[in-house]
Short mmCIF file of C-alpha atoms and ligand atoms in Angstrom, two decimals:
data_model
loop_
_atom_site.label_atom_id
_atom_site.label_comp_id
_atom_site.label_asym_id
_atom_site.label_seq_id
_atom_site.Cartn_x
_atom_site.Cartn_y
_atom_site.Cartn_z
CA MET A 298 18.56 37.55 48.64
CA LEU A 299 21.03 36.50 51.32
CA GLY A 300 22.37 40.00 51.78
CA LEU A 301 25.92 38.90 50.90
CA LEU A 302 28.31 41.12 48.96
CA ALA A 303 29.44 38.98 46.04
CA GLU A 304 32.11 39.87 43.48
CA PRO A 305 31.20 38.81 39.90
CA VAL A 306 33.90 36.65 38.27
CA PRO A 307 33.82 34.80 34.93
CA GLY A 308 31.33 31.95 35.26
CA GLY A 309 30.10 32.93 38.72
CA ALA A 310 30.63 35.10 41.77
CA GLU A 311 32.98 35.09 44.75
CA VAL A 312 32.00 35.84 48.31
CA ASP A 313 33.59 35.70 51.77
CA VAL A 314 31.28 34.03 54.27
CA PRO A 315 31.51 32.33 57.64
CA TRP A 316 30.59 28.61 57.81
CA ALA A 317 27.08 29.39 59.06
CA ASP A 318 26.33 31.48 55.96
CA LEU A 319 27.72 28.72 53.78
CA ALA A 320 25.08 26.38 55.16
CA ARG A 321 22.44 29.01 54.37
CA MET A 322 23.84 29.41 50.83
CA THR A 323 23.64 25.74 49.99
CA GLN A 324 20.10 25.69 51.26
CA THR A 325 18.68 28.84 49.69
CA LEU A 326 20.64 29.79 46.55
CA ARG A 327 18.35 28.82 43.70
CA CYS A 328 20.21 30.09 40.63
CA ALA A 329 23.67 28.75 41.50
CA SER A 330 24.65 25.39 40.01
CA ARG A 331 27.44 24.75 42.48
CA VAL A 332 28.97 26.35 45.57
CA TYR A 333 32.68 25.73 45.91
CA VAL A 334 34.62 26.48 49.09
CA ARG A 335 38.34 27.16 48.79
CA ILE A 336 40.05 25.13 51.46
CA ALA A 337 43.74 24.87 50.63
CA ARG A 338 46.36 26.18 48.25
CA ALA A 339 50.05 25.35 47.81
CA ASP A 340 52.80 25.07 45.26
CA VAL A 341 53.15 21.40 44.29
CA ARG A 342 56.37 20.26 42.61
CA ASP A 343 56.64 16.65 43.77
CA GLY A 344 54.73 13.79 45.37
CA GLN A 345 55.66 14.83 48.88
CA GLU A 346 54.22 18.34 48.42
CA LEU A 347 51.05 16.84 46.93
CA ARG A 348 50.65 14.42 49.87
CA ARG A 349 51.18 17.30 52.31
CA LEU A 350 48.52 19.41 50.55
CA LEU A 351 45.96 16.59 50.52
CA ALA A 352 46.68 15.69 54.15
CA SER A 353 46.10 19.31 55.16
CA LEU A 354 42.47 19.26 53.97
CA PRO A 355 39.94 19.43 56.82
CA TRP A 356 38.67 15.88 56.22
CA SER A 357 36.98 15.71 59.60
CA LEU A 358 34.43 18.31 58.49
CA TRP A 359 32.68 15.78 56.29
CA PRO A 360 30.89 12.62 57.33
CA LEU A 361 33.03 9.55 56.84
CA PRO A 362 33.36 7.04 55.31
CA GLN A 363 33.34 9.10 52.18
CA SER A 364 34.54 8.41 48.65
CA VAL A 365 36.16 11.29 46.81
CA ALA A 366 35.58 12.50 43.26
CA VAL A 367 37.97 15.05 41.73
CA ARG A 368 37.37 17.62 38.98
CA TRP A 369 40.34 19.38 37.43
CA ALA A 370 40.74 22.88 35.95
CA VAL A 371 44.23 23.34 34.51
CA ARG A 372 45.86 26.57 33.30
CA LYS A 373 49.48 27.39 32.54
CA ALA A 374 50.61 23.80 33.05
CA THR A 375 51.75 21.16 30.58
CA SER A 376 49.56 18.15 29.91
CA ALA A 377 52.35 15.99 31.38
CA ARG A 378 52.11 17.90 34.69
CA ALA A 379 48.31 17.74 34.64
CA GLY A 380 48.44 13.99 33.99
CA TRP A 381 50.98 13.41 36.76
CA LEU A 382 48.91 15.43 39.28
CA ALA A 383 45.71 13.54 38.40
CA HIS A 384 47.40 10.15 38.61
CA GLU A 385 49.17 10.85 41.92
CA THR A 386 46.04 12.43 43.47
CA ASP A 387 43.95 9.37 42.53
CA ARG A 388 46.61 7.12 44.03
CA ILE A 389 46.71 9.03 47.32
CA LEU A 390 42.93 9.44 47.61
CA ALA A 391 42.16 5.84 46.62
CA LEU A 392 43.15 4.94 50.17
CA ARG A 393 39.96 6.58 51.39
CA PRO A 394 37.10 4.12 51.92
CA VAL A 395 34.04 4.11 49.68
CA GLY A 396 30.96 4.57 51.84
CA GLU A 397 27.25 4.87 51.28
CA HIS A 398 27.45 8.68 51.23
CA PRO A 399 27.61 10.55 47.93
CA PRO A 400 31.19 11.27 46.95
CA LEU A 401 32.84 14.37 48.27
CA THR A 402 33.70 16.37 45.13
CA LEU A 403 36.95 18.29 45.14
CA LEU A 404 37.76 20.89 42.50
CA MET A 405 41.54 21.08 41.95
CA ARG A 406 42.57 24.25 40.10
CA VAL A 407 46.10 24.10 38.75
CA THR A 408 47.75 27.38 37.74
CA GLY A 409 51.42 26.88 36.93
CA PRO A 410 53.13 25.54 40.07
CA GLU A 411 50.12 26.23 42.29
CA VAL A 412 47.32 23.82 43.16
CA GLU A 413 44.21 25.21 44.81
CA VAL A 414 41.69 22.81 46.35
CA SER A 415 38.00 23.63 46.72
CA VAL A 416 35.19 21.44 47.93
CA ASP A 417 31.72 21.26 46.41
CA ALA A 418 29.62 22.42 49.37
CA ALA A 419 26.32 20.94 48.17
CA GLY A 420 27.85 17.65 47.11
CA ARG A 421 26.07 17.55 43.78
CA PRO A 422 24.96 20.02 41.07
CA MET A 423 22.35 22.20 42.74
CA HIS A 424 20.00 22.19 39.73
CA GLN A 425 19.28 18.57 40.61
CA ARG A 426 16.46 19.26 43.03
CA GLY A 427 15.62 15.58 43.29
CA TRP A 428 12.08 15.43 41.86
CA ARG A 429 12.87 15.15 38.14
CA THR A 430 12.82 11.49 37.27
CA GLU A 431 10.71 12.11 34.15
CA GLN A 432 10.99 14.90 31.65
CA GLY A 433 9.34 16.25 28.51
CA GLU A 434 11.17 17.54 25.44
CA ALA A 435 13.68 20.29 26.19
CA PRO A 436 13.19 20.47 29.97
CA LEU A 437 14.43 23.60 31.63
CA ARG A 438 17.16 23.47 34.24
CA GLU A 439 15.75 24.24 37.65
CA THR A 440 18.40 26.93 38.17
CA VAL A 441 17.30 28.71 34.95
CA ALA A 442 13.66 28.40 36.04
CA ALA A 443 14.69 30.11 39.29
CA ALA A 444 16.37 32.92 37.30
CA MET A 445 13.15 33.45 35.33
CA LEU A 446 11.08 33.60 38.51
CA ARG A 447 13.51 36.08 39.99
CA ALA A 448 13.32 38.16 36.79
CA VAL A 449 9.55 38.63 37.28
CA GLY A 450 10.05 39.50 40.95
CA TYR A 451 8.32 36.34 42.15
CA ASP A 452 8.34 35.99 45.93
CA GLY A 453 6.06 32.99 46.43
CA THR A 454 2.90 34.98 47.04
CA GLN A 455 1.80 36.23 43.59
CA ARG A 456 -0.55 34.58 41.12
CA LEU A 457 1.68 32.92 38.51
CA TRP A 458 0.97 31.41 35.08
CA ASP A 459 3.11 29.19 32.87
CA PRO A 460 1.08 28.61 29.66
CA MET A 461 3.62 26.17 28.12
CA CYS A 462 4.70 24.24 31.19
CA GLY A 463 6.05 21.02 29.62
CA SER A 464 7.30 18.84 32.48
CA GLY A 465 6.41 21.57 34.99
CA THR A 466 9.83 22.92 35.99
CA LEU A 467 8.78 26.58 36.40
CA ALA A 468 5.58 25.80 38.30
CA ILE A 469 7.33 23.33 40.63
CA GLU A 470 10.19 25.77 41.26
CA ALA A 471 7.59 28.43 42.10
CA ALA A 472 5.65 26.12 44.40
CA THR A 473 8.80 25.18 46.32
CA TRP A 474 10.11 28.78 46.42
CA ARG A 475 9.67 29.18 50.17
CA GLN A 476 10.79 25.71 51.21
CA PRO A 477 14.30 24.87 52.38
CA ALA A 478 16.39 23.31 49.65
CA GLN A 479 16.36 19.59 49.05
CA TRP A 480 19.36 19.71 46.77
CA ARG A 481 22.13 19.13 49.25
CA ALA A 482 23.69 15.71 49.04
CA TRP A 483 24.40 15.58 52.76
CA ASP A 484 23.50 17.32 55.95
CA VAL A 485 25.54 20.34 56.98
CA ASP A 486 25.06 19.22 60.56
CA ALA A 487 28.34 17.48 59.88
CA TRP A 488 29.95 20.93 59.77
CA GLN A 489 28.55 21.68 63.22
CA VAL A 490 27.04 24.94 62.10
CA PRO A 491 23.59 26.04 63.20
CA GLN A 492 20.86 24.92 60.78
CA PRO A 493 19.05 27.86 59.24
CA ALA A 494 15.54 28.32 60.57
CA SER A 495 12.99 26.60 58.38
CA VAL A 496 11.35 29.02 55.97
CA ALA A 497 8.81 26.44 54.84
CA LYS A 498 5.36 27.90 54.49
CA LEU A 499 2.29 26.16 53.20
CA LEU A 500 1.57 27.61 49.80
CA PRO A 501 -2.06 28.68 49.44
CA ARG A 502 -3.88 26.81 46.68
CA GLY A 503 -4.95 28.52 43.51
CA LEU A 504 -1.92 30.77 43.02
CA ILE A 505 -0.11 28.78 40.34
CA VAL A 506 -1.62 27.79 36.98
CA ALA A 507 0.42 25.63 34.60
CA GLY A 508 -0.97 24.59 31.23
CA ASP A 509 0.17 22.71 28.16
CA VAL A 510 -1.48 21.68 24.93
CA ASP A 511 0.01 18.19 25.25
CA PRO A 512 -1.87 16.10 27.86
CA GLU A 513 0.90 13.48 28.03
CA VAL A 514 3.59 15.96 29.03
CA LEU A 515 1.15 17.51 31.49
CA ALA A 516 0.75 14.11 33.14
CA VAL A 517 4.56 14.01 33.50
CA ALA A 518 4.43 17.50 35.07
CA ARG A 519 1.80 16.36 37.53
CA ARG A 520 3.86 13.32 38.56
CA ASN A 521 6.96 15.52 38.94
CA ALA A 522 4.95 17.88 41.18
CA GLU A 523 3.80 14.92 43.26
CA ARG A 524 7.41 13.83 43.74
CA ALA A 525 8.28 17.39 44.79
CA GLY A 526 5.36 17.33 47.24
CA VAL A 527 3.60 20.32 45.65
CA ALA A 528 0.96 18.78 43.34
CA ASP A 529 -1.87 20.35 45.37
CA ALA A 530 -0.39 23.82 44.97
CA ILE A 531 -0.44 23.76 41.15
CA ASP A 532 -3.53 23.92 38.98
CA PHE A 533 -2.57 21.93 35.86
CA ARG A 534 -4.67 22.75 32.81
CA PRO A 535 -4.52 20.59 29.68
CA ALA A 536 -5.41 23.16 27.01
CA GLU A 537 -4.05 25.31 24.23
CA LEU A 538 -2.72 28.55 25.73
CA ALA A 539 -5.69 30.63 24.55
CA GLY A 540 -8.10 28.45 26.52
CA GLN A 541 -6.24 28.14 29.82
CA LEU A 542 -7.56 31.18 31.72
CA ARG A 543 -11.24 30.95 30.78
CA ASP A 544 -12.18 30.98 34.48
CA GLY A 545 -10.97 34.56 34.91
CA PHE A 546 -7.67 33.78 36.75
CA VAL A 547 -5.66 37.02 36.52
CA PRO A 548 -1.91 36.33 36.71
CA GLN A 549 0.50 38.84 38.25
CA CYS A 550 3.53 36.97 36.87
CA VAL A 551 3.88 35.00 33.64
CA VAL A 552 6.84 32.76 32.80
CA VAL A 553 7.15 31.14 29.39
CA ASN A 554 9.63 28.72 27.84
CA PRO A 555 8.21 28.34 24.32
CA PRO A 556 9.33 25.63 21.90
CA TRP A 557 11.80 26.77 19.24
CA GLY A 558 13.36 25.80 15.92
CA ARG A 559 13.23 22.20 14.81
CA ARG A 560 10.61 21.21 17.35
CA LEU A 561 8.21 23.62 15.63
CA GLY A 562 9.11 22.89 12.03
CA GLY A 563 10.90 26.19 11.36
CA ARG A 564 11.05 29.92 11.94
CA ASN A 565 7.70 30.87 10.43
CA GLU A 566 5.92 28.42 12.66
CA ALA A 567 7.84 29.79 15.68
CA ARG A 568 6.85 33.33 14.72
CA ARG A 569 3.19 32.39 14.33
CA LEU A 570 3.22 30.79 17.79
CA LEU A 571 4.81 33.89 19.31
CA GLN A 572 2.21 36.15 17.68
CA ARG A 573 -0.51 33.94 19.08
CA LEU A 574 1.15 34.06 22.50
CA ALA A 575 1.33 37.87 22.22
CA ALA A 576 -2.41 38.18 21.55
CA VAL A 577 -3.26 35.87 24.47
CA LEU A 578 -0.92 37.67 26.87
CA VAL A 579 -2.51 41.05 26.07
CA ARG A 580 -6.00 39.60 26.47
CA ASP A 581 -5.40 37.51 29.62
CA ALA A 582 -2.41 39.02 31.45
CA LEU A 583 -2.17 42.73 30.67
CA GLY A 584 0.04 44.51 33.21
CA ALA A 585 1.62 41.30 34.54
CA ARG A 586 5.40 40.87 34.85
CA VAL A 587 6.64 38.43 32.23
CA ALA A 588 9.84 36.45 31.59
CA ILE A 589 10.42 34.57 28.35
CA LEU A 590 13.34 32.41 27.30
CA THR A 591 14.34 32.77 23.66
CA PRO A 592 17.27 31.88 21.40
CA GLU A 593 16.67 35.09 19.39
CA PRO A 594 16.04 38.37 21.21
CA GLN A 595 14.81 39.90 17.93
CA ALA A 596 11.83 37.52 18.12
CA MET A 597 10.70 39.63 21.05
CA ARG A 598 9.56 42.40 18.69
CA ASP A 599 6.41 40.32 18.24
CA LEU A 600 5.72 40.29 21.95
CA PRO A 601 3.94 43.06 23.86
CA VAL A 602 6.67 43.48 26.48
CA ALA A 603 7.35 46.99 27.76
CA HIS A 604 10.55 48.05 29.54
CA ALA A 605 12.14 44.78 28.45
CA THR A 606 15.59 43.81 29.68
CA SER A 607 17.51 40.95 28.17
CA ARG A 608 20.37 38.87 29.54
CA GLN A 609 22.18 35.84 28.22
CA VAL A 610 21.86 32.67 30.26
CA ASP A 611 23.64 29.34 29.96
CA CYS A 612 21.05 26.57 29.71
CA GLY A 613 23.22 23.51 30.10
CA GLY A 614 25.58 24.34 27.24
CA THR A 615 23.07 26.26 25.07
CA SER A 616 23.09 30.02 25.35
CA LEU A 617 19.62 31.62 25.42
CA PHE A 618 18.25 35.08 26.21
CA LEU A 619 16.07 35.72 29.21
CA VAL A 620 13.82 38.65 28.32
CA ALA A 621 11.78 40.19 31.13
CA GLY A 622 9.38 43.12 31.31
CA THR A 623 5.73 44.05 31.68
CA ILE A 624 2.93 42.92 29.38
CA ALA A 625 1.57 45.99 27.63
CA ALA A 626 -0.77 46.61 24.73
CA GLY A 627 1.01 47.90 21.63
CA PRO A 628 4.44 47.23 20.16
CA ALA A 629 7.37 46.08 22.29
CA ARG A 630 9.53 48.78 23.85
CA ARG A 631 12.99 48.12 25.21
CA SER A 632 14.67 49.87 28.09
CA ARG A 633 18.04 48.28 27.32
C1 SAM B 262 10.17 23.98 25.56
S1 SAM B 262 8.77 23.11 26.14
C2 SAM B 262 8.62 23.66 27.80
C3 SAM B 262 9.57 22.91 28.67
C4 SAM B 262 9.33 23.15 30.15
N1 SAM B 262 9.75 24.49 30.57
C5 SAM B 262 10.00 22.07 30.98
O1 SAM B 262 10.84 22.39 31.83
O2 SAM B 262 9.74 20.89 30.75
C6 SAM B 262 7.46 23.95 25.35
C7 SAM B 262 6.06 23.37 25.67
O3 SAM B 262 5.09 24.19 25.00
C8 SAM B 262 3.98 23.38 24.70
N2 SAM B 262 3.18 24.08 23.67
C9 SAM B 262 3.49 24.28 22.37
N3 SAM B 262 2.50 24.98 21.77
C10 SAM B 262 1.56 25.23 22.71
C11 SAM B 262 0.31 25.92 22.70
N4 SAM B 262 -0.13 26.50 21.59
N5 SAM B 262 -0.39 25.99 23.85
C12 SAM B 262 0.09 25.42 25.00
N6 SAM B 262 1.25 24.74 25.07
C13 SAM B 262 1.98 24.65 23.94
C14 SAM B 262 4.62 22.07 24.23
O4 SAM B 262 3.72 21.00 24.35
C15 SAM B 262 5.83 21.95 25.16
O5 SAM B 262 5.54 21.11 26.26
#
């Protein structure tokens, strides 16, 4: 999306970018939970070397006064060394004043004698878009919602349907797709880099339909959309999935996060719901791109998804499968 060449690494990707692109990344990357910038690295054997490392950080790049939070990742070091580093770092950084700004989060990676310091460029987890103050059962992380939208090739202009919208995460993510991010904790003006041009566009009405059988959770979704400033762009429909598109709305993209397991009272119930979903998708959305989140990829055999691809995604500690393809009549076919 940003045209950057990133190298996949366990748990993420690495990329070399100038400061200006970093500002763009924190504003436009929708699937990333955090963006860390490596800023210093040194062998640390005693307090003096630690003080020198911390003093070398480019503190002036961030607005002050600023409190500092530290996360640690320790490999090839004893727990005594890890404890000493954490204690000494807290002691040195405690001298920094606590201001009204969100804390600057440092990630300190210890590997044997080496300590590498990175800074969290967005200042807070990027899935926290800011509008979710209420949630339904099993809300989706906004970053996973973004991955599902990307999997159906959503670009902010297609007709989109979420038939089981819960608290509205997928619909709200879709409606804000072309707006600049609101998930940075502070303004990158402080880095004196040019602000990216605004990509905000008014979303035409009538492109996004979000339904749910539960009117209470739908009211939560509507309030969430109001907080995100996109309530007018989403057509919320309180109905069972089979009755949501009676007006002839023809979706080009469908995204579904069905309930699973205990919430449904067991596997048979889950299977019955999927079969029902399958029949409705063929009737109301044939030919549309679809993305479904499931704990069991084998459950997809009940769904009419052609050319399906499946990838594992981390949903806040739970691993699920994101299956994407095209809605087709007849049995599911997999491409890989
Ligand atoms: C896992 S939740 C969706 C969570 C949502 N993605 C979010 O971020 O909040 C599944 C939703 O499906 C809805 N649901 C279950 N059966 C349904 C049906 N037959 N028709 C429409 N909605 C249904 C439930 O009410 C629930 O809100």
